[in-house]
Amino acid sequence: MSFARAACAAIAGMLIVAACEHPGGSGHDPVVYRHAIDGIPASLDPAHAANVYSSTLVVNLYDTLFRYRYLSRPYELAPNLASGMPEVSEDGLTWTIRLRENVRFADDPAFPDKRGREVTASDVVYSLGRHFDPGTRSQGAWLWRDRIAGLEDWIDAGADPDRRIPGLYADDDSTVVFELTEPYPQLAHTLAMALSAVVPREAVEHYGREFGVRPVGSGPFVLEHFDETRAVLERNPHFDRGELDLAAEGHDRQRHAELGLDVLDGETYPFLDRLEIHFITEPTARWTSFVAGEVDNVMVPPEQADRVLASRDPIRFTPEFERRYHTQAEPEAGFVLYGFNMANERIGHHPDEHIDRANRALRCAIRDAFDWQERNDTFYQGLGQIFPGVIPPFLDAFDPSLDTRSTDHDPQQARARLQAHGWTPETLPQLTYGLEASVHQRQMFEQFRARMEAVGIPQNRLRSRAFASFGDFSRAIGNRELDLFFMGWTMAWPDAQYALQLFYGPNAAPGANSFNYSNPEFDRLFERAARLDEGEERTALYRRLNEMIIDDCVHIGSLSRTRLHLWHRHARMLPDREMLGGYFLRFVDIGATP
Amino acid sequence: MTPGIELLRFITRKLAASLPLIFGVTLISFTLTVHLGPDPAYAMLGKNPTAADLAAMQRELGQDQPFWQRYASYLRRLATLDLGHTESSGEKVRDLLARTLPVSFLLLAPGFVLGTVLALLLAMFAAWHRSGRLDRLITGMSVIGMSLSFVIIIIALQAIFGVWLGWFPVRGWEVHGPASYLNHVTIPTLAFVLASIGYNTRFFRAMLVNAMTADHVRTARAYGASPIHIMCRHVLRGCLLPIITRIVYSVPALAISGSLLMESHFSIPGIGRVTYQAILSGDQPVLMAVVGLSAVVFAVAVTVADLLCRLADPRIRLA
Amino acid sequence: MTRGHAKQMPHRPWRMLRIDHIAMIVVIAYLAGALGVWLGLWAINWAEITGAMWAAPSAEHWLGTNRLGQDIFSRAVAATATAFEIGVLVAVASILIGGLAGAVAGHFSGSPLDELILWLKGTIDAIPFYLLVIAIAFALKGHTMAMHLAMIVAFWTTTARVVRAETIRIGQAGFIEAAHAGGSTPTRIIFRHLLPNLVHVLLIQATLVFVAAIKAEVVLSFLGIGVQDSISWGLMLAEAGQDIMAGQYMNFLAASLFLFGLVLAVSLLADRLQDRLDPRTRHLRSVGIE
C-alpha cells in the first residue's frame, strides 16, 4: 500500500514539475520565415534604397513616417512612426506631423552607452537633410529638392546638419514641420518610401561609409547577417506598435478568407523571431529552392506559368497547386514600355512643322508595327496586361474605356503612315536601339526588328548597341545617344503623376524624362495637376495628359506584368513584392503545417 | 652563410624582382578599369538626377582628377593597405575580402586537389601502358574532356543534379558544418574536375612519357621493379620540375578566373563573383584590391615554384 | 635506338590513322559550313522569325525553333562562321605578334629589350585571364572587334614564351652566330633563319589558340560581353540556360554538339600535328616508340 502511495506521489510530483517547466509556453522553437526575392540589395542605407530589393529590407530595419496598409488594395497610406495623418494648412504649404512616443532605436555600439535612444523629430529632420550632403551619395534627393523653403540656401552653405533649415524643422521633440515653396500633395507618399527612413546621426557618423552594411534603426527587425546571398534579421526587442488590427489594415472577409489571418487579429507583432531573406536572381534556382522547401515563397518564373496555371483568362491556378500552396496573381505596380528620343531631330521634335509631322508619323508607324501581344506571349507567358498610355491598371486613374488602338498590332496602318509621309528605305533615319546585354533583351531586340522589317523598315535602319552594365546604359540614355530603348518603370507611390513625370519637360535627360519630350502644353497641365489633391479634377487632368502622349506617339506602350506568387501553407501572410510593399513582413506568422 | 639566411635572401630577391611586375599589373589594370572602364556615377544616381547631381557624384568618385593623380593616390593606398570601401554597399574592402576569399578557397580547393591527383594517377597509368589500350582510352577521354566547354558542364550538371534529381542544392552557400559543406561543394567540385582533368592528364602524361625514356628508368624496368616503384621513385623525380611549376602557376589563374563562372552560376558569395560584379558596375576599390592581390599572389607563386624546384633538384642554383 | 624497342610498335597503327582522318573531314565540313555562310549560300536568315515558339524538330526546322521562333539549325550553322572568324583571327594575330615578340626576345636574350618583353609578358600573365579580357572589352566598348583584340592581348604571351625558348635553343646550335658573323642584320636573321625553323611551333600554337579562342568566346558571350552583332554558340548557350528551365533542350543540345564537334576535331588534329612536327617526339616515333 505504501509503495502504491509513494508511486502516486512520485507521479503526481513529476506531473507538477512538468507543468511548471514551461510556463506560458516559452520553451518553443524560434518562428522563422524564409523569404525569397528576385534581386540583390546593394546597400542598406536608406539614402540608397531606390529599388524594391533594398526597400524591402530597409522598411523592416528602419521606420518611415508613413506606410501602406497591409491588406488594402488600392494601397492606402497609414501612419507608421507618425502618430496620425499629417495636418496640412489651407494653402497646402505647411505640414505638421506628430510622432509616436516611446519609439527607440536598436541597441548598438554607435550610441554612447550602447543603448538605443528615443527617436525624436530632430532625427527625422536629420535623416531628410542628409540626402543633400554629397558625401551621402543619396538617390532620393530629388524627392524634396526645390520644395522646401530655404533648402537651396542651406545646401549652398554646406548642408550642415547643425544649422536649421527654414522649411524643415523640429517644433519640439515629437513634432516635425514642413514649410513648402508650393503645394506638394505627394509629400506623404514620399515619406512612406524607404528613402525617407529615419536614421540616427550617431550611427551615420560612427560607421561612415560602412553605414550601408551596419544599419541601426527603429524598425521591427535588426540585422544579424548580410551578404550577397541572403540577409538574416532578428526581432527587435524594443519595437512596440501594439497589436495587429486586421480591420484597420483592410481585411476583407471574402477576399482574404483563405489566408488564415484571423487568428492573428489582436496579437502583438512582429510575430517572427527570425526573418531570412534569400536573394535568388536565377529563376531556375528560385523555383527549385521553393519546391524543395528551402524557402517559403516564390514569385513564379514565367517559364513555369504553364505548370501552375489551369487557365490564363481569367487567371486560375491548377487544383493541385491551389491545394498545396497559397496562390496570388497580381499586376505589378509598374510597367514596361519602349521610348523614343525626342531630342533626335531625325525622329523626334523638329522646328519645321512639316518635318515634325513626318517624324510623328514615323513614330506612330513604328508603334503600329510593333506587336504587344507577341511580346506578351513570348516573354511574359501571355500574362501581362497591355494598356494604352502610362497609367497602369492598378491605379484609380486608370481608364478601362480608353481607346486601345495605340497598342494594337496594325502593320497595314504602319505601311500607310510611312507611305503618306514619304518614308522609304532611303529616307528612313538610322536608329540606335540601346539595350542591356542580357539574353532576353537581345531576343526582344531581334523580335522588334523582325516586326519592323515586316512593314518595310529594313534591318540596317535599326542598329543595336548593347551595354554590359546598367551604368553604361544609363549614361548612354543620359547623354541622349540612344534613339529607341526598352525600359521598365516601377511606381514608388500609387499616383499617376509618378508615371506621367516621365514626359515632363524639365525632367529631361539625365532626369527621368529619358525621352526628352518637350511639350509646353503638357508641362502646363502637369504642373497644375501636381498641386491638386486626389479628386475628380486631378484624375481628369491625368487622363488628358495620358491622351496627349498617346497622340504624340512618344512611346510604345505599355504592359504591366502579372506576378504569380506561391507560398507554403504554414506561412500566414499576404506578400507584396512591389515598391510600396515590404511592410508586410512584420505581419508574417508561421503556423503549424496543416 | 647558413641555409636559412640564404633562403631568405633568395626569397627577398625574388619578391623584389617582382616589383616591376606588380607595378605593371596595377598600371594596366588601373588604366583599363578606372580610366576606361564603366562609369559608376550613372548607376549610383537616383531616378531623377540633374546635371548638377551628376557633377557632384563624379566629384565624389574622384572622376574629375587627372589620371596620374588618381593612380598615385591608388598606389599610396595600396602600399599602406588602405583598401577603401566598396562603392555598392560601403563595406570595407578588407572585410569583403576576408569574407569572400575563404569561400572561394573552400569552393575550389577540393576540385583543384582532386583534379590534380586524379590527373596524375591517370597520366601515370597512361604513360605506363603507353600505346596500349588503356593509354588510348585515357588519351581519348582527355581530348574529349579538353573539348568540353566549362559552360556546358555547368549547365548540364545543374540541370541533372539540381533540377531533375534534386540531390544537391543548385545555389547558395549555407555552410554550417562538414555535412552542409559537402552538400554545397559537390557539384562545383565535379564541374571543376571535369573541366580541368583533360588538360592536366595530357600534360602530365607528356612529361611522364618524356621522363620514362631516361636510362635509369629503362634499367629499372629491365630489372623487373614494380610499376609503382618505378613511377614514384624514378619517373616522377625526373619530371618533378615542370609538374610542380605547372601546378603552382595554375593557382593564381585559378583563383579568380576559375571561380568567376562557377560562383556566378551557383550564386556562391566568393571573390570571383564579387570581382565580376565589380567589373560590370565599375566598383573601383574592389577591382583595384583584387588586381593588387592577384599580382601579389602571382609573384608569390613564381617564388614558391622556384623554391620548390630548387628543393626538388639541388642542382638548380638559386640564380 | 636498339632493335628491341621496335617491339613496342602500336598494335593497330591503322586505327590511329582513321581517327586522324575523321577529324580532318569533320574540320573541313565545319569550314565548308562557315564558307557557305560567308558566301551567303545558307543560314543567312538565322535572325528571322520563321516558326512558332519552341517548335519541335520538323522538316522545315531540322532542330526546331527557339523562344522567338528562329530556326535553331540555321543559328548553329551561322555560329560556325562566327567561331571560325574569331578562332582564325585571334590565332593568326596572336601567333604573329607572339612569334615576333618571342623571336626578338630570344634572339636578344638578356638584353634590355628582352627584359622589357619579358616584363610585358609577365604582367599580362599575372592578370587573371577573364578579368583582363572583360576589362579590355569594356575599355573598347561598342567596338565590334573589342573581344577579339582582348583575346589577342591575352593569348600572344604563350606563343611568345614558347617561341622565345625555342629561339634560344636554336641560337645555341650555332648557325645563328655564323649568320651573324657573316654580316646579316638581326632582321634578316630573324626572318630568314629563325622563323622558318619556328614554323612547326607556330603551327601548333595556332591550333591551340584557335581552340582556346573559341572556348573563351563561349564563356564571354555567356556572360554577356562577347559577340554582339551576330550569333555564336556562346549566345545560344546563354539562351539555352533559360530554355532548359522551360523544358526545352534543343537549343542546348544543338549548340553543345556543334561546339564540341569542332573543338574535339581541331584538338585531335592539333595532337597529330604536334606528334608529327615536334622534333623530339618525331625522333622517338622514327624508331618505333610511340
Tab-separated table of C-alpha atoms in Angstrom, chain A residues 46-325:
chain	number	residue	atom	x	y	z
A	46	PRO	CA	18.020	54.331	-46.603
A	47	ALA	CA	19.593	57.056	-48.734
A	48	HIS	CA	20.441	54.347	-51.301
A	49	ALA	CA	17.195	52.398	-51.082
A	50	ALA	CA	15.924	53.265	-54.538
A	51	ASN	CA	14.955	49.799	-55.717
A	52	VAL	CA	12.480	47.278	-54.389
A	53	TYR	CA	15.144	44.927	-53.024
A	54	SER	CA	16.823	47.460	-50.774
A	55	SER	CA	13.429	48.873	-49.850
A	56	THR	CA	12.171	45.502	-48.668
A	57	LEU	CA	14.970	45.303	-46.149
A	58	VAL	CA	15.145	48.962	-45.198
A	59	VAL	CA	11.468	49.321	-44.289
A	60	ASN	CA	11.842	46.427	-41.879
A	61	LEU	CA	15.027	47.681	-40.263
A	62	TYR	CA	14.016	51.323	-40.058
A	63	ASP	CA	10.904	53.390	-39.543
A	64	THR	CA	9.348	55.645	-42.102
A	65	LEU	CA	6.859	58.309	-41.103
A	66	PHE	CA	4.105	56.568	-43.032
A	67	ARG	CA	3.494	53.175	-44.526
A	68	TYR	CA	0.798	51.414	-46.535
A	69	ARG	CA	-1.958	49.355	-45.018
A	70	TYR	CA	-1.196	45.678	-45.039
A	71	LEU	CA	-4.191	44.357	-46.915
A	72	SER	CA	-5.920	47.322	-48.568
A	73	ARG	CA	-5.897	47.417	-52.323
A	74	PRO	CA	-5.708	50.014	-53.808
A	75	TYR	CA	-2.851	50.951	-51.474
A	76	GLU	CA	-3.760	53.308	-48.637
A	77	LEU	CA	-1.432	55.363	-46.525
A	78	ALA	CA	-1.337	54.761	-42.791
A	79	PRO	CA	0.761	56.317	-40.042
A	80	ASN	CA	3.889	54.395	-39.041
A	81	LEU	CA	6.334	56.438	-36.998
A	82	ALA	CA	3.854	59.288	-37.211
A	83	SER	CA	1.034	59.139	-34.690
A	84	GLY	CA	-1.573	60.195	-37.220
A	85	MET	CA	-2.034	61.527	-40.715
A	86	PRO	CA	-0.373	64.925	-41.392
A	87	GLU	CA	-2.097	68.207	-40.614
A	88	VAL	CA	-1.951	70.306	-43.734
A	89	SER	CA	-2.660	74.027	-43.763
A	90	GLU	CA	-5.296	75.582	-46.025
A	91	ASP	CA	-2.829	76.749	-48.627
A	92	GLY	CA	-1.122	73.363	-48.620
A	93	LEU	CA	2.234	74.889	-47.726
A	94	THR	CA	2.600	73.898	-44.084
A	95	TRP	CA	2.592	70.285	-42.983
A	96	THR	CA	2.697	69.318	-39.328
A	97	ILE	CA	3.426	65.716	-38.456
A	98	ARG	CA	3.353	64.427	-34.912
A	99	LEU	CA	5.419	61.449	-33.932
A	100	ARG	CA	4.640	58.461	-31.807
A	101	GLU	CA	6.124	58.392	-28.358
A	102	ASN	CA	8.497	55.849	-26.876
A	103	VAL	CA	9.996	54.686	-30.111
A	104	ARG	CA	13.574	53.609	-29.636
A	105	PHE	CA	16.477	52.858	-31.913
A	106	ALA	CA	18.012	49.399	-31.578
A	107	ASP	CA	20.935	48.976	-29.217
A	108	ASP	CA	24.235	49.496	-30.989
A	109	PRO	CA	27.835	50.325	-30.091
A	110	ALA	CA	27.382	53.576	-32.014
A	111	PHE	CA	25.421	55.040	-29.118
A	112	PRO	CA	27.388	56.405	-26.146
A	113	ASP	CA	26.081	53.843	-23.686
A	114	LYS	CA	25.438	51.177	-26.335
A	115	ARG	CA	21.710	51.564	-25.697
A	116	GLY	CA	19.395	52.782	-28.404
A	117	ARG	CA	17.901	56.146	-27.511
A	118	GLU	CA	14.466	57.509	-28.234
A	119	VAL	CA	13.625	58.666	-31.757
A	120	THR	CA	12.861	62.388	-31.915
A	121	ALA	CA	11.710	64.862	-34.530
A	122	SER	CA	15.315	66.051	-34.946
A	123	ASP	CA	16.138	62.577	-36.225
A	124	VAL	CA	13.521	62.979	-38.926
A	125	VAL	CA	14.940	66.350	-39.902
A	126	TYR	CA	18.476	64.981	-39.915
A	127	SER	CA	17.507	61.931	-41.986
A	128	LEU	CA	15.976	64.055	-44.694
A	129	GLY	CA	18.687	66.694	-44.600
A	130	ARG	CA	21.499	64.210	-45.122
A	131	HIS	CA	20.170	63.476	-48.599
A	132	PHE	CA	21.614	66.788	-49.672
A	133	ASP	CA	25.117	66.142	-48.420
A	134	PRO	CA	27.184	64.988	-51.439
A	135	GLY	CA	29.023	62.537	-49.207
A	136	THR	CA	25.789	60.636	-48.625
A	137	ARG	CA	25.505	59.876	-52.374
A	138	SER	CA	21.760	59.938	-51.940
A	139	GLN	CA	19.433	58.577	-54.565
A	140	GLY	CA	16.413	60.306	-53.147
A	141	ALA	CA	17.356	63.982	-53.009
A	142	TRP	CA	15.147	64.735	-55.998
A	143	LEU	CA	12.042	63.961	-53.958
A	144	TRP	CA	12.362	67.029	-51.751
A	145	ARG	CA	14.679	69.347	-53.640
A	146	ASP	CA	13.220	72.708	-54.650
A	147	ARG	CA	10.158	72.006	-52.499
A	148	ILE	CA	11.243	73.083	-49.052
A	149	ALA	CA	11.647	76.717	-48.090
A	150	GLY	CA	15.253	77.792	-47.682
A	151	LEU	CA	16.616	74.377	-48.595
A	152	GLU	CA	18.750	75.536	-51.515
A	153	ASP	CA	20.481	78.206	-49.453
A	154	TRP	CA	21.109	75.718	-46.691
A	155	ILE	CA	22.627	73.294	-49.234
A	156	ASP	CA	24.805	76.018	-50.731
A	157	ALA	CA	26.028	76.899	-47.251
A	158	GLY	CA	27.311	73.351	-46.844
A	159	ALA	CA	24.308	71.243	-45.840
A	160	ASP	CA	25.361	71.456	-42.221
A	161	PRO	CA	23.079	69.356	-40.006
A	162	ASP	CA	23.681	71.702	-37.088
A	163	ARG	CA	22.221	74.631	-38.972
A	164	ARG	CA	18.498	74.938	-39.138
A	165	ILE	CA	16.660	74.579	-42.438
A	166	PRO	CA	13.975	77.254	-42.525
A	167	GLY	CA	11.413	74.965	-44.150
A	168	LEU	CA	12.093	71.727	-42.284
A	169	TYR	CA	12.490	71.699	-38.530
A	170	ALA	CA	11.520	70.040	-35.282
A	171	ASP	CA	8.974	72.153	-33.469
A	172	ASP	CA	9.536	70.028	-30.404
A	173	ASP	CA	10.756	66.522	-29.724
A	174	SER	CA	7.768	64.923	-31.366
A	175	THR	CA	6.610	67.393	-33.990
A	176	VAL	CA	8.073	67.835	-37.458
A	177	VAL	CA	7.097	70.843	-39.540
A	178	PHE	CA	7.474	71.226	-43.298
A	179	GLU	CA	7.191	74.637	-44.890
A	180	LEU	CA	6.928	74.178	-48.633
A	181	THR	CA	7.562	76.512	-51.527
A	182	GLU	CA	4.479	75.224	-53.332
A	183	PRO	CA	1.774	72.653	-52.621
A	184	TYR	CA	3.106	69.109	-52.733
A	185	PRO	CA	0.264	66.623	-52.196
A	186	GLN	CA	2.603	63.670	-52.767
A	187	LEU	CA	4.756	64.587	-49.763
A	188	ALA	CA	3.067	61.970	-47.592
A	189	HIS	CA	3.812	59.328	-50.216
A	190	THR	CA	7.459	60.327	-50.316
A	191	LEU	CA	7.536	59.901	-46.564
A	192	ALA	CA	6.328	56.301	-46.957
A	193	MET	CA	9.309	55.407	-49.137
A	194	ALA	CA	12.339	53.598	-47.758
A	195	LEU	CA	14.412	56.566	-48.918
A	196	SER	CA	12.852	58.688	-46.191
A	197	ALA	CA	13.533	56.251	-43.357
A	198	VAL	CA	14.735	57.719	-40.071
A	199	VAL	CA	18.371	57.149	-39.140
A	200	PRO	CA	20.317	58.100	-36.015
A	201	ARG	CA	23.074	60.613	-36.511
A	202	GLU	CA	25.393	58.822	-34.108
A	203	ALA	CA	25.383	55.679	-36.238
A	204	VAL	CA	25.913	57.520	-39.507
A	205	GLU	CA	28.892	59.374	-38.086
A	206	HIS	CA	30.245	56.351	-36.289
A	207	TYR	CA	30.135	53.968	-39.254
A	208	GLY	CA	30.733	56.424	-42.071
A	209	ARG	CA	30.774	54.666	-45.429
A	210	GLU	CA	30.075	51.356	-43.702
A	211	PHE	CA	26.650	52.531	-42.637
A	212	GLY	CA	25.327	50.700	-45.693
A	213	VAL	CA	26.102	47.357	-44.067
A	214	ARG	CA	25.697	48.374	-40.411
A	215	PRO	CA	22.091	49.507	-40.162
A	216	VAL	CA	20.827	50.964	-36.901
A	217	GLY	CA	17.116	51.652	-36.971
A	218	SER	CA	13.899	51.561	-35.038
A	219	GLY	CA	12.092	49.077	-37.239
A	220	PRO	CA	10.578	45.718	-36.291
A	221	PHE	CA	13.791	43.832	-37.015
A	222	VAL	CA	17.530	44.188	-36.541
A	223	LEU	CA	20.183	42.880	-38.888
A	224	GLU	CA	22.109	39.840	-37.851
A	225	HIS	CA	23.821	38.824	-41.108
A	226	PHE	CA	24.104	40.259	-44.613
A	227	ASP	CA	25.964	39.089	-47.699
A	228	GLU	CA	25.359	38.673	-51.419
A	229	THR	CA	23.173	35.619	-50.951
A	230	ARG	CA	20.935	36.465	-48.014
A	231	ALA	CA	20.115	38.641	-45.077
A	232	VAL	CA	19.113	37.361	-41.665
A	233	LEU	CA	17.007	39.620	-39.471
A	234	GLU	CA	16.015	39.105	-35.857
A	235	ARG	CA	13.124	40.565	-33.963
A	236	ASN	CA	13.882	43.972	-32.462
A	237	PRO	CA	13.038	43.687	-28.752
A	238	HIS	CA	12.473	47.445	-28.490
A	239	PHE	CA	9.869	47.567	-31.231
A	240	ASP	CA	6.415	48.142	-29.823
A	241	ARG	CA	3.493	49.173	-32.014
A	242	GLY	CA	0.783	47.292	-30.221
A	243	GLU	CA	-1.477	44.744	-31.792
A	244	LEU	CA	-2.434	43.957	-35.321
A	245	ASP	CA	-5.859	45.384	-36.135
A	246	LEU	CA	-6.956	43.429	-39.184
A	247	ALA	CA	-9.981	45.579	-39.928
A	248	ALA	CA	-7.895	48.744	-39.886
A	249	GLU	CA	-5.407	47.092	-42.213
A	250	GLY	CA	-8.106	46.490	-44.776
A	251	HIS	CA	-9.031	42.916	-44.046
A	252	ASP	CA	-11.882	41.735	-46.209
A	253	ARG	CA	-13.723	38.617	-45.052
A	254	GLN	CA	-14.323	37.393	-48.559
A	255	ARG	CA	-11.124	38.216	-50.375
A	256	HIS	CA	-8.815	37.230	-47.571
A	257	ALA	CA	-10.751	34.262	-46.179
A	258	GLU	CA	-8.244	31.722	-47.398
A	259	LEU	CA	-5.205	33.299	-45.814
A	260	GLY	CA	-5.912	32.236	-42.264
A	261	LEU	CA	-5.052	35.630	-40.823
A	262	ASP	CA	-7.975	35.788	-38.389
A	263	VAL	CA	-6.016	34.089	-35.670
A	264	LEU	CA	-3.528	36.957	-35.704
A	265	ASP	CA	-6.077	39.681	-35.030
A	266	GLY	CA	-5.270	41.460	-31.786
A	267	GLU	CA	-1.848	39.889	-31.422
A	268	THR	CA	1.339	41.879	-30.882
A	269	TYR	CA	3.517	41.980	-33.946
A	270	PRO	CA	6.073	41.168	-35.331
A	271	PHE	CA	5.304	37.511	-34.919
A	272	LEU	CA	8.593	36.187	-36.239
A	273	ASP	CA	11.674	35.563	-34.163
A	274	ARG	CA	13.827	35.349	-37.233
A	275	LEU	CA	13.378	36.508	-40.798
A	276	GLU	CA	15.625	35.200	-43.546
A	277	ILE	CA	15.568	36.955	-46.878
A	278	HIS	CA	17.259	34.994	-49.648
A	279	PHE	CA	18.460	36.780	-52.784
A	280	ILE	CA	17.841	34.446	-55.706
A	281	THR	CA	18.111	36.096	-59.098
A	282	GLU	CA	18.066	32.996	-61.300
A	283	PRO	CA	14.516	31.813	-61.975
A	284	THR	CA	15.581	28.154	-62.080
A	285	ALA	CA	17.209	28.316	-58.701
A	286	ARG	CA	14.303	30.233	-57.200
A	287	TRP	CA	11.765	27.698	-58.339
A	288	THR	CA	13.842	24.716	-57.293
A	289	SER	CA	14.523	26.196	-53.875
A	290	PHE	CA	10.833	26.765	-53.320
A	291	VAL	CA	9.741	23.311	-54.401
A	292	ALA	CA	12.447	21.737	-52.269
A	293	GLY	CA	11.174	23.640	-49.260
A	294	GLU	CA	14.342	25.697	-48.833
A	295	VAL	CA	12.337	28.933	-48.978
A	296	ASP	CA	8.728	29.604	-48.067
A	297	ASN	CA	7.596	31.707	-51.035
A	298	VAL	CA	8.288	32.220	-54.695
A	299	MET	CA	7.448	34.651	-57.430
A	300	VAL	CA	6.730	32.114	-60.156
A	301	PRO	CA	9.109	32.443	-63.123
A	302	PRO	CA	7.203	32.969	-66.385
A	303	GLU	CA	8.584	29.674	-67.736
A	304	GLN	CA	6.772	27.787	-65.020
A	305	ALA	CA	3.454	29.513	-65.597
A	306	ASP	CA	2.216	26.653	-67.749
A	307	ARG	CA	2.814	24.278	-64.930
A	308	VAL	CA	0.977	26.181	-62.227
A	309	LEU	CA	-1.898	27.717	-64.153
A	310	ALA	CA	-5.055	25.995	-65.262
A	311	SER	CA	-6.192	28.997	-67.303
A	312	ARG	CA	-4.902	32.411	-68.193
A	313	ASP	CA	-8.029	34.378	-68.818
A	314	PRO	CA	-9.194	34.561	-66.070
A	315	ILE	CA	-6.056	33.565	-64.229
A	316	ARG	CA	-6.651	30.388	-62.271
A	317	PHE	CA	-4.153	28.084	-60.686
A	318	THR	CA	-4.390	24.318	-61.081
A	319	PRO	CA	-6.299	22.494	-58.335
A	320	GLU	CA	-3.109	20.741	-57.312
A	321	PHE	CA	-1.276	23.997	-56.695
A	322	GLU	CA	-4.302	25.546	-55.046
A	323	ARG	CA	-4.376	22.656	-52.664
A	324	ARG	CA	-0.691	22.591	-51.853
A	325	TYR	CA	0.063	26.290	-51.589
